[in-house]
PDB file of C-alpha atoms in Angstrom:
ATOM      1  CA  UNK A   1      -0.075   0.328   0.236  1.00 54.00           C
ATOM      2  CA  UNK A   2       2.815   2.394   1.219  1.00 53.00           C
ATOM      3  CA  UNK A   3       5.051   1.083  -2.084  1.00 53.00           C
ATOM      4  CA  UNK A   4       1.921   2.063  -4.835  1.00 56.00           C
ATOM      5  CA  UNK A   5       1.216   5.208  -3.157  1.00 53.00           C
ATOM      6  CA  UNK A   6       4.991   6.198  -3.420  1.00 53.00           C
ATOM      7  CA  UNK A   7       5.278   5.049  -6.764  1.00 52.00           C
ATOM      8  CA  UNK A   8       2.342   7.522  -7.758  1.00 53.00           C
ATOM      9  CA  UNK A   9       3.515  10.615  -5.897  1.00 51.00           C
ATOM     10  CA  UNK A  10       7.032   9.785  -7.750  1.00 49.00           C
ATOM     11  CA  UNK A  11       5.719   9.007 -10.918  1.00 46.00           C
ATOM     12  CA  UNK A  12       3.792  12.505 -10.805  1.00 47.00           C
ATOM     13  CA  UNK A  13       2.296  13.745 -14.051  1.00 53.00           C
ATOM     14  CA  UNK A  14       3.603  10.214 -16.311  1.00 61.00           C
ATOM     15  CA  UNK A  15       1.745   8.018 -14.050  1.00 79.00           C
ATOM     16  CA  UNK A  16       3.343   4.856 -14.634  1.00 85.00           C
ATOM     17  CA  UNK A  17       2.768   2.331 -11.796  1.00 87.00           C
ATOM     18  CA  UNK A  18       3.421  -0.966 -10.464  1.00 90.00           C
ATOM     19  CA  UNK A  19       0.810  -3.408 -11.791  1.00 89.00           C
ATOM     20  CA  UNK A  20      -1.346  -6.087  -9.881  1.00 87.00           C
ATOM     21  CA  UNK A  21      -1.025  -8.549 -12.770  1.00 90.00           C
ATOM     22  CA  UNK A  22      -1.777  -7.113 -16.079  1.00 91.00           C
ATOM     23  CA  UNK A  23       0.314  -4.487 -17.589  1.00 91.00           C
ATOM     24  CA  UNK A  24      -2.537  -3.117 -20.155  1.00 91.00           C
ATOM     25  CA  UNK A  25      -6.078  -3.021 -20.339  1.00 93.00           C
ATOM     26  CA  UNK A  26      -6.096  -6.094 -22.743  1.00 92.00           C
ATOM     27  CA  UNK A  27      -4.813  -8.117 -20.997  1.00 93.00           C
ATOM     28  CA  UNK A  28      -6.983  -6.904 -17.748  1.00 94.00           C
ATOM     29  CA  UNK A  29      -9.916  -7.754 -20.204  1.00 94.00           C
ATOM     30  CA  UNK A  30      -8.479 -10.855 -20.659  1.00 94.00           C
ATOM     31  CA  UNK A  31      -8.332 -11.899 -17.286  1.00 95.00           C
ATOM     32  CA  UNK A  32     -12.189 -10.805 -17.051  1.00 96.00           C
ATOM     33  CA  UNK A  33     -13.435 -12.957 -19.228  1.00 95.00           C
ATOM     34  CA  UNK A  34     -11.418 -16.208 -17.835  1.00 95.00           C
ATOM     35  CA  UNK A  35     -13.266 -15.673 -14.849  1.00 96.00           C
ATOM     36  CA  UNK A  36     -16.773 -14.820 -16.776  1.00 96.00           C
ATOM     37  CA  UNK A  37     -15.893 -18.262 -18.356  1.00 96.00           C
ATOM     38  CA  UNK A  38     -15.232 -19.899 -14.970  1.00 96.00           C
ATOM     39  CA  UNK A  39     -18.496 -18.515 -13.813  1.00 96.00           C
ATOM     40  CA  UNK A  40     -20.374 -18.921 -16.522  1.00 96.00           C
ATOM     41  CA  UNK A  41     -19.574 -23.050 -16.269  1.00 96.00           C
ATOM     42  CA  UNK A  42     -19.703 -23.086 -12.802  1.00 96.00           C
ATOM     43  CA  UNK A  43     -23.352 -22.215 -12.294  1.00 96.00           C
ATOM     44  CA  UNK A  44     -25.048 -25.225 -13.489  1.00 96.00           C
ATOM     45  CA  UNK A  45     -22.461 -26.974 -10.921  1.00 95.00           C
ATOM     46  CA  UNK A  46     -23.472 -24.661  -8.193  1.00 95.00           C
ATOM     47  CA  UNK A  47     -27.693 -24.695  -8.793  1.00 95.00           C
ATOM     48  CA  UNK A  48     -27.523 -28.781  -8.062  1.00 95.00           C
ATOM     49  CA  UNK A  49     -24.531 -28.780  -5.703  1.00 94.00           C
ATOM     50  CA  UNK A  50     -26.214 -26.376  -3.555  1.00 95.00           C
ATOM     51  CA  UNK A  51     -30.086 -27.317  -4.605  1.00 95.00           C
ATOM     52  CA  UNK A  52     -30.659 -23.676  -5.082  1.00 93.00           C
ATOM     53  CA  UNK A  53     -34.580 -23.176  -6.355  1.00 93.00           C
ATOM     54  CA  UNK A  54     -33.573 -21.141  -9.502  1.00 93.00           C
ATOM     55  CA  UNK A  55     -32.578 -21.903 -12.952  1.00 94.00           C
ATOM     56  CA  UNK A  56     -29.595 -22.095 -14.341  1.00 94.00           C
ATOM     57  CA  UNK A  57     -30.722 -18.812 -16.562  1.00 94.00           C
ATOM     58  CA  UNK A  58     -31.581 -17.096 -13.191  1.00 93.00           C
ATOM     59  CA  UNK A  59     -28.353 -17.675 -12.394  1.00 95.00           C
ATOM     60  CA  UNK A  60     -26.321 -16.579 -15.210  1.00 95.00           C
ATOM     61  CA  UNK A  61     -28.386 -13.778 -15.722  1.00 94.00           C
ATOM     62  CA  UNK A  62     -27.307 -12.454 -12.145  1.00 95.00           C
ATOM     63  CA  UNK A  63     -23.385 -13.564 -12.833  1.00 95.00           C
ATOM     64  CA  UNK A  64     -23.624 -11.189 -15.674  1.00 95.00           C
ATOM     65  CA  UNK A  65     -25.598  -9.010 -13.661  1.00 94.00           C
ATOM     66  CA  UNK A  66     -22.252  -8.518 -11.255  1.00 94.00           C
ATOM     67  CA  UNK A  67     -19.926  -7.944 -14.105  1.00 95.00           C
ATOM     68  CA  UNK A  68     -21.845  -5.385 -15.481  1.00 94.00           C
ATOM     69  CA  UNK A  69     -22.233  -3.431 -12.468  1.00 93.00           C
ATOM     70  CA  UNK A  70     -18.167  -2.527 -12.902  1.00 91.00           C
ATOM     71  CA  UNK A  71     -18.000  -2.356 -16.748  1.00 90.00           C
ATOM     72  CA  UNK A  72     -17.532   0.945 -16.341  1.00 92.00           C
ATOM     73  CA  UNK A  73     -14.008   0.390 -14.717  1.00 91.00           C
ATOM     74  CA  UNK A  74     -10.232   1.546 -17.106  1.00 91.00           C
ATOM     75  CA  UNK A  75      -7.718   1.383 -14.132  1.00 92.00           C
ATOM     76  CA  UNK A  76      -5.983  -2.310 -15.074  1.00 93.00           C
ATOM     77  CA  UNK A  77      -5.435  -2.582 -11.524  1.00 94.00           C
ATOM     78  CA  UNK A  78      -8.788  -1.842 -10.438  1.00 94.00           C
ATOM     79  CA  UNK A  79      -9.932  -4.706 -12.661  1.00 95.00           C
ATOM     80  CA  UNK A  80      -7.287  -6.890 -11.332  1.00 95.00           C
ATOM     81  CA  UNK A  81      -8.519  -6.741  -7.929  1.00 95.00           C
ATOM     82  CA  UNK A  82     -11.364  -7.242  -8.610  1.00 96.00           C
ATOM     83  CA  UNK A  83     -10.770 -10.080 -10.728  1.00 96.00           C
ATOM     84  CA  UNK A  84      -9.128 -11.670  -8.039  1.00 96.00           C
ATOM     85  CA  UNK A  85     -12.299 -10.992  -5.403  1.00 96.00           C
ATOM     86  CA  UNK A  86     -13.888 -12.861  -8.210  1.00 96.00           C
ATOM     87  CA  UNK A  87     -11.464 -15.500  -8.296  1.00 97.00           C
ATOM     88  CA  UNK A  88     -11.719 -16.217  -4.602  1.00 97.00           C
ATOM     89  CA  UNK A  89     -15.282 -16.131  -4.516  1.00 96.00           C
ATOM     90  CA  UNK A  90     -15.588 -18.696  -7.706  1.00 97.00           C
ATOM     91  CA  UNK A  91     -12.766 -20.693  -5.466  1.00 97.00           C
ATOM     92  CA  UNK A  92     -15.472 -20.568  -2.529  1.00 96.00           C
ATOM     93  CA  UNK A  93     -18.286 -21.745  -4.533  1.00 96.00           C
ATOM     94  CA  UNK A  94     -16.679 -24.688  -5.976  1.00 96.00           C
ATOM     95  CA  UNK A  95     -15.234 -25.994  -3.620  1.00 96.00           C
ATOM     96  CA  UNK A  96     -18.603 -25.539  -1.054  1.00 94.00           C
ATOM     97  CA  UNK A  97     -17.186 -23.752   1.175  1.00 96.00           C
ATOM     98  CA  UNK A  98     -19.488 -21.465   1.167  1.00 94.00           C
ATOM     99  CA  UNK A  99     -23.490 -22.552   2.471  1.00 95.00           C
ATOM    100  CA  UNK A 100     -26.564 -21.608  -0.059  1.00 94.00           C
ATOM    101  CA  UNK A 101     -27.325 -18.690   2.443  1.00 92.00           C
ATOM    102  CA  UNK A 102     -24.093 -17.251   1.079  1.00 93.00           C
ATOM    103  CA  UNK A 103     -24.849 -18.123  -2.605  1.00 93.00           C
ATOM    104  CA  UNK A 104     -28.222 -16.750  -2.241  1.00 92.00           C
ATOM    105  CA  UNK A 105     -26.983 -13.349  -0.934  1.00 90.00           C
ATOM    106  CA  UNK A 106     -26.221 -12.391  -4.329  1.00 91.00           C
ATOM    107  CA  UNK A 107     -30.181 -12.583  -5.121  1.00 89.00           C
ATOM    108  CA  UNK A 108     -30.791  -9.814  -2.451  1.00 84.00           C
ATOM    109  CA  UNK A 109     -34.406 -11.207  -1.988  1.00 74.00           C
ATOM    110  CA  UNK A 110     -34.605 -10.532   1.949  1.00 72.00           C
ATOM    111  CA  UNK A 111     -33.545  -7.282   0.996  1.00 77.00           C
ATOM    112  CA  UNK A 112     -36.638  -3.984   0.496  1.00 80.00           C
ATOM    113  CA  UNK A 113     -36.165  -2.084  -2.306  1.00 80.00           C
ATOM    114  CA  UNK A 114     -35.961   1.870  -1.071  1.00 82.00           C
ATOM    115  CA  UNK A 115     -38.638   4.286  -1.651  1.00 81.00           C
ATOM    116  CA  UNK A 116     -38.703   6.332  -4.250  1.00 86.00           C
ATOM    117  CA  UNK A 117     -41.553   8.266  -4.265  1.00 87.00           C
ATOM    118  CA  UNK A 118     -42.834  11.207  -1.459  1.00 88.00           C
ATOM    119  CA  UNK A 119     -45.914   9.345  -0.191  1.00 88.00           C
ATOM    120  CA  UNK A 120     -43.628   5.761   0.498  1.00 87.00           C
ATOM    121  CA  UNK A 121     -41.029   8.067   1.963  1.00 87.00           C
ATOM    122  CA  UNK A 122     -43.543   9.523   4.071  1.00 88.00           C
ATOM    123  CA  UNK A 123     -44.812   6.164   5.653  1.00 88.00           C
ATOM    124  CA  UNK A 124     -41.762   5.252   6.405  1.00 85.00           C
ATOM    125  CA  UNK A 125     -40.847   8.100   7.947  1.00 85.00           C
ATOM    126  CA  UNK A 126     -37.828   9.695   6.111  1.00 78.00           C
ATOM    127  CA  UNK A 127     -38.257  13.459   5.058  1.00 70.00           C
ATOM    128  CA  UNK A 128     -38.384  13.729   1.438  1.00 64.00           C
TER     129      UNK A 128
ATOM    130  CA  UNK B   1     -14.976 -44.416 -53.176  1.00 58.00           C
ATOM    131  CA  UNK B   2     -14.221 -47.312 -50.536  1.00 57.00           C
ATOM    132  CA  UNK B   3     -18.088 -47.341 -49.024  1.00 57.00           C
ATOM    133  CA  UNK B   4     -19.183 -48.340 -52.471  1.00 63.00           C
ATOM    134  CA  UNK B   5     -16.715 -51.415 -52.540  1.00 57.00           C
ATOM    135  CA  UNK B   6     -17.591 -52.306 -48.847  1.00 58.00           C
ATOM    136  CA  UNK B   7     -21.183 -51.530 -49.728  1.00 59.00           C
ATOM    137  CA  UNK B   8     -20.692 -54.653 -52.363  1.00 63.00           C
ATOM    138  CA  UNK B   9     -18.710 -56.999 -50.860  1.00 58.00           C
ATOM    139  CA  UNK B  10     -21.252 -56.930 -47.730  1.00 57.00           C
ATOM    140  CA  UNK B  11     -24.281 -57.520 -49.437  1.00 65.00           C
ATOM    141  CA  UNK B  12     -22.601 -60.286 -50.989  1.00 62.00           C
ATOM    142  CA  UNK B  13     -21.135 -61.897 -47.583  1.00 57.00           C
ATOM    143  CA  UNK B  14     -24.307 -60.727 -45.371  1.00 51.00           C
ATOM    144  CA  UNK B  15     -26.974 -62.672 -47.040  1.00 55.00           C
ATOM    145  CA  UNK B  16     -27.097 -65.519 -44.313  1.00 49.00           C
ATOM    146  CA  UNK B  17     -26.583 -63.408 -41.424  1.00 47.00           C
ATOM    147  CA  UNK B  18     -29.683 -60.382 -42.443  1.00 45.00           C
ATOM    148  CA  UNK B  19     -29.784 -59.506 -38.369  1.00 45.00           C
ATOM    149  CA  UNK B  20     -26.496 -57.308 -39.307  1.00 45.00           C
ATOM    150  CA  UNK B  21     -27.523 -55.981 -42.643  1.00 44.00           C
ATOM    151  CA  UNK B  22     -29.851 -52.646 -41.334  1.00 45.00           C
ATOM    152  CA  UNK B  23     -27.200 -51.705 -39.453  1.00 45.00           C
ATOM    153  CA  UNK B  24     -24.719 -51.973 -42.275  1.00 47.00           C
ATOM    154  CA  UNK B  25     -26.880 -50.010 -44.202  1.00 46.00           C
ATOM    155  CA  UNK B  26     -27.141 -47.185 -41.703  1.00 44.00           C
ATOM    156  CA  UNK B  27     -23.467 -47.224 -41.179  1.00 46.00           C
ATOM    157  CA  UNK B  28     -22.682 -47.249 -45.092  1.00 48.00           C
ATOM    158  CA  UNK B  29     -25.508 -44.200 -45.177  1.00 44.00           C
ATOM    159  CA  UNK B  30     -23.217 -42.182 -42.142  1.00 45.00           C
ATOM    160  CA  UNK B  31     -19.885 -42.681 -44.106  1.00 46.00           C
ATOM    161  CA  UNK B  32     -21.855 -41.825 -47.870  1.00 45.00           C
ATOM    162  CA  UNK B  33     -21.875 -38.608 -47.797  1.00 46.00           C
ATOM    163  CA  UNK B  34     -18.530 -38.616 -46.599  1.00 44.00           C
ATOM    164  CA  UNK B  35     -16.587 -40.601 -49.463  1.00 45.00           C
ATOM    165  CA  UNK B  36     -15.629 -36.778 -50.878  1.00 44.00           C
ATOM    166  CA  UNK B  37     -13.106 -36.368 -48.373  1.00 45.00           C
ATOM    167  CA  UNK B  38     -10.123 -38.446 -49.491  1.00 47.00           C
ATOM    168  CA  UNK B  39      -8.858 -40.777 -46.655  1.00 48.00           C
ATOM    169  CA  UNK B  40      -5.909 -43.038 -48.040  1.00 47.00           C
ATOM    170  CA  UNK B  41      -5.193 -44.711 -44.985  1.00 49.00           C
ATOM    171  CA  UNK B  42      -8.670 -46.281 -44.475  1.00 46.00           C
ATOM    172  CA  UNK B  43      -8.766 -47.109 -48.311  1.00 49.00           C
ATOM    173  CA  UNK B  44      -5.450 -49.253 -47.859  1.00 48.00           C
ATOM    174  CA  UNK B  45      -6.441 -50.948 -44.849  1.00 48.00           C
ATOM    175  CA  UNK B  46      -9.736 -52.000 -46.733  1.00 53.00           C
ATOM    176  CA  UNK B  47      -8.059 -53.459 -49.755  1.00 54.00           C
ATOM    177  CA  UNK B  48      -5.999 -55.460 -47.526  1.00 56.00           C
ATOM    178  CA  UNK B  49      -9.191 -56.352 -45.867  1.00 52.00           C
ATOM    179  CA  UNK B  50     -10.408 -57.247 -49.099  1.00 51.00           C
ATOM    180  CA  UNK B  51      -7.569 -59.330 -50.351  1.00 57.00           C
ATOM    181  CA  UNK B  52      -7.482 -61.526 -46.999  1.00 54.00           C
ATOM    182  CA  UNK B  53     -11.222 -62.487 -47.037  1.00 48.00           C
ATOM    183  CA  UNK B  54     -10.878 -63.275 -50.676  1.00 51.00           C
ATOM    184  CA  UNK B  55      -8.231 -65.673 -50.350  1.00 52.00           C
ATOM    185  CA  UNK B  56      -9.774 -67.495 -47.027  1.00 54.00           C
ATOM    186  CA  UNK B  57     -13.406 -67.130 -47.957  1.00 54.00           C
ATOM    187  CA  UNK B  58     -14.587 -66.416 -44.302  1.00 52.00           C
ATOM    188  CA  UNK B  59     -17.676 -64.644 -44.122  1.00 53.00           C
ATOM    189  CA  UNK B  60     -16.260 -62.351 -40.955  1.00 56.00           C
ATOM    190  CA  UNK B  61     -18.857 -59.786 -41.496  1.00 56.00           C
ATOM    191  CA  UNK B  62     -17.731 -58.610 -38.195  1.00 54.00           C
ATOM    192  CA  UNK B  63     -14.602 -58.090 -39.429  1.00 60.00           C
ATOM    193  CA  UNK B  64     -16.002 -55.650 -42.706  1.00 69.00           C
ATOM    194  CA  UNK B  65     -18.184 -53.721 -40.395  1.00 72.00           C
ATOM    195  CA  UNK B  66     -15.983 -52.847 -37.339  1.00 73.00           C
ATOM    196  CA  UNK B  67     -18.033 -49.966 -36.250  1.00 72.00           C
ATOM    197  CA  UNK B  68     -15.396 -47.679 -34.819  1.00 79.00           C
ATOM    198  CA  UNK B  69     -16.713 -44.882 -32.142  1.00 83.00           C
ATOM    199  CA  UNK B  70     -16.174 -42.054 -34.360  1.00 81.00           C
ATOM    200  CA  UNK B  71     -18.223 -38.542 -35.342  1.00 81.00           C
ATOM    201  CA  UNK B  72     -18.821 -38.419 -39.218  1.00 82.00           C
ATOM    202  CA  UNK B  73     -16.163 -36.614 -40.164  1.00 84.00           C
ATOM    203  CA  UNK B  74     -16.627 -32.628 -40.969  1.00 87.00           C
ATOM    204  CA  UNK B  75     -17.103 -30.846 -43.957  1.00 91.00           C
ATOM    205  CA  UNK B  76     -17.309 -26.641 -44.418  1.00 92.00           C
ATOM    206  CA  UNK B  77     -20.946 -26.995 -45.487  1.00 93.00           C
ATOM    207  CA  UNK B  78     -21.703 -28.842 -42.105  1.00 92.00           C
ATOM    208  CA  UNK B  79     -19.376 -26.771 -40.089  1.00 93.00           C
ATOM    209  CA  UNK B  80     -21.044 -23.826 -40.946  1.00 93.00           C
ATOM    210  CA  UNK B  81     -24.997 -25.150 -40.698  1.00 94.00           C
ATOM    211  CA  UNK B  82     -23.946 -26.189 -36.659  1.00 94.00           C
ATOM    212  CA  UNK B  83     -22.270 -22.546 -36.112  1.00 94.00           C
ATOM    213  CA  UNK B  84     -25.638 -20.923 -37.920  1.00 93.00           C
ATOM    214  CA  UNK B  85     -27.873 -23.401 -35.830  1.00 94.00           C
ATOM    215  CA  UNK B  86     -26.224 -22.628 -32.509  1.00 94.00           C
ATOM    216  CA  UNK B  87     -26.052 -18.900 -33.406  1.00 93.00           C
ATOM    217  CA  UNK B  88     -29.825 -19.012 -34.434  1.00 93.00           C
ATOM    218  CA  UNK B  89     -30.648 -20.919 -30.888  1.00 92.00           C
ATOM    219  CA  UNK B  90     -28.676 -17.879 -28.871  1.00 92.00           C
ATOM    220  CA  UNK B  91     -31.492 -15.920 -27.535  1.00 89.00           C
ATOM    221  CA  UNK B  92     -29.748 -12.562 -27.932  1.00 89.00           C
ATOM    222  CA  UNK B  93     -29.830 -12.628 -31.264  1.00 89.00           C
ATOM    223  CA  UNK B  94     -32.362 -11.995 -33.739  1.00 88.00           C
ATOM    224  CA  UNK B  95     -32.470 -15.264 -35.999  1.00 88.00           C
ATOM    225  CA  UNK B  96     -33.562 -13.461 -39.096  1.00 89.00           C
ATOM    226  CA  UNK B  97     -31.101 -11.134 -39.072  1.00 87.00           C
ATOM    227  CA  UNK B  98     -27.885 -13.370 -38.797  1.00 89.00           C
ATOM    228  CA  UNK B  99     -25.704 -13.892 -41.451  1.00 88.00           C
ATOM    229  CA  UNK B 100     -22.406 -15.522 -42.193  1.00 88.00           C
ATOM    230  CA  UNK B 101     -20.809 -12.330 -42.568  1.00 90.00           C
ATOM    231  CA  UNK B 102     -22.682 -10.006 -39.356  1.00 91.00           C
ATOM    232  CA  UNK B 103     -20.302  -8.609 -36.786  1.00 92.00           C
ATOM    233  CA  UNK B 104     -21.228 -10.163 -33.280  1.00 91.00           C
ATOM    234  CA  UNK B 105     -20.500  -5.815 -31.723  1.00 91.00           C
ATOM    235  CA  UNK B 106     -21.385  -3.935 -34.678  1.00 90.00           C
ATOM    236  CA  UNK B 107     -23.833  -5.379 -36.631  1.00 89.00           C
ATOM    237  CA  UNK B 108     -25.574  -7.431 -33.999  1.00 89.00           C
ATOM    238  CA  UNK B 109     -25.086  -4.758 -31.571  1.00 89.00           C
ATOM    239  CA  UNK B 110     -23.772  -7.579 -28.622  1.00 92.00           C
ATOM    240  CA  UNK B 111     -21.056  -6.890 -25.719  1.00 91.00           C
ATOM    241  CA  UNK B 112     -18.070  -8.904 -25.126  1.00 92.00           C
ATOM    242  CA  UNK B 113     -19.685 -10.969 -22.596  1.00 94.00           C
ATOM    243  CA  UNK B 114     -21.811 -12.111 -25.492  1.00 94.00           C
ATOM    244  CA  UNK B 115     -18.860 -12.984 -27.525  1.00 94.00           C
ATOM    245  CA  UNK B 116     -17.337 -15.471 -24.628  1.00 95.00           C
ATOM    246  CA  UNK B 117     -21.219 -16.734 -24.236  1.00 95.00           C
ATOM    247  CA  UNK B 118     -21.452 -17.779 -28.489  1.00 94.00           C
ATOM    248  CA  UNK B 119     -17.338 -19.075 -27.940  1.00 95.00           C
ATOM    249  CA  UNK B 120     -18.524 -21.058 -25.644  1.00 95.00           C
ATOM    250  CA  UNK B 121     -21.590 -22.412 -27.148  1.00 94.00           C
ATOM    251  CA  UNK B 122     -19.253 -23.137 -29.987  1.00 94.00           C
ATOM    252  CA  UNK B 123     -16.883 -24.927 -27.736  1.00 94.00           C
ATOM    253  CA  UNK B 124     -19.784 -27.436 -26.153  1.00 93.00           C
ATOM    254  CA  UNK B 125     -21.079 -27.409 -29.731  1.00 92.00           C
ATOM    255  CA  UNK B 126     -17.808 -28.993 -31.457  1.00 91.00           C
ATOM    256  CA  UNK B 127     -16.230 -30.468 -28.433  1.00 91.00           C
ATOM    257  CA  UNK B 128     -12.330 -28.856 -27.951  1.00 91.00           C
ATOM    258  CA  UNK B 129     -11.389 -25.749 -26.326  1.00 92.00           C
ATOM    259  CA  UNK B 130     -10.509 -22.055 -27.869  1.00 93.00           C
ATOM    260  CA  UNK B 131      -8.227 -20.316 -26.027  1.00 92.00           C
ATOM    261  CA  UNK B 132      -8.858 -16.884 -24.950  1.00 91.00           C
ATOM    262  CA  UNK B 133      -6.476 -15.004 -26.899  1.00 90.00           C
ATOM    263  CA  UNK B 134      -7.801 -16.880 -30.195  1.00 91.00           C
ATOM    264  CA  UNK B 135     -11.236 -16.895 -29.113  1.00 92.00           C
ATOM    265  CA  UNK B 136     -11.663 -12.805 -28.665  1.00 90.00           C
ATOM    266  CA  UNK B 137     -10.720 -12.102 -32.366  1.00 91.00           C
ATOM    267  CA  UNK B 138     -14.062 -14.386 -33.751  1.00 91.00           C
ATOM    268  CA  UNK B 139     -16.306 -11.270 -33.829  1.00 92.00           C
ATOM    269  CA  UNK B 140     -18.094 -13.281 -37.048  1.00 92.00           C
ATOM    270  CA  UNK B 141     -19.722 -16.488 -37.824  1.00 93.00           C
ATOM    271  CA  UNK B 142     -17.240 -16.565 -40.904  1.00 93.00           C
ATOM    272  CA  UNK B 143     -14.152 -16.407 -39.100  1.00 93.00           C
ATOM    273  CA  UNK B 144     -15.582 -18.664 -36.402  1.00 94.00           C
ATOM    274  CA  UNK B 145     -15.954 -21.365 -39.416  1.00 94.00           C
ATOM    275  CA  UNK B 146     -12.767 -20.219 -40.853  1.00 93.00           C
ATOM    276  CA  UNK B 147     -11.223 -21.317 -37.345  1.00 94.00           C
ATOM    277  CA  UNK B 148     -12.552 -24.443 -36.788  1.00 93.00           C
ATOM    278  CA  UNK B 149     -12.133 -25.683 -40.068  1.00 92.00           C
ATOM    279  CA  UNK B 150      -8.388 -24.499 -39.381  1.00 91.00           C
ATOM    280  CA  UNK B 151      -8.059 -26.191 -36.282  1.00 91.00           C
ATOM    281  CA  UNK B 152      -9.691 -29.290 -37.181  1.00 90.00           C
ATOM    282  CA  UNK B 153      -8.084 -29.786 -40.499  1.00 88.00           C
ATOM    283  CA  UNK B 154     -10.730 -29.382 -42.995  1.00 86.00           C
ATOM    284  CA  UNK B 155     -10.150 -28.179 -46.560  1.00 82.00           C
ATOM    285  CA  UNK B 156     -11.687 -28.463 -49.692  1.00 69.00           C
TER     286      UNK B 156
END
């Protein structure tokens, strides 16, 4: 953490930083695609192993949604860190170190959507 | 050519064993469309078998009709048909608009992750791995057909 901060300030306007894994955006995107392939192939196995009440298609749509959330990122190091976290999640899912509840947490079923119009906010007690 | 010779031999030898005959016809029917692909090794093996059988007169129909567990050989047309079939089944592609030269990103408006899904569907269809370094360049069905033909040694 300190070393990357030092390299960042030392480089100044040139912005040459120590890479995490990939040196440029293409390599980072390649890692993202590999991770997506692995997740895509893992979804039907996960649905069978954890006995989830979703279809494979719903699972794959959710995987696509999680990947699309970070679509806008352009920094290769940020992309690499997210790929690393995605790989950790994938490993935990493949080896069944997670349980059904952890996997279903992606679907956020028990969370209520936030109120947007005035009346719902009023009933909840929020100021508009 | 080898298939036709085989067919004649099988018909002459297989008359007593009618149980095997319909199976052989099905085999011949499967092999017949692939006659255009030149297979020197198979032809040499067949001619050798023919000579041996002619000399010993053993009606070993099982030897002639050896059922190897292999897929029918690929041709450029069959590869193209299968690729287009798989693409038409994909739900994000309009089956009327897809053509052999339509670009996935520019013409069909697909994402890079959609393209990954398409390549994975091709992997599942043809049964071999396509590494990501080469997969990211395949942007039209025509390129996919050429890549598969290159990998599977299919030529005309």
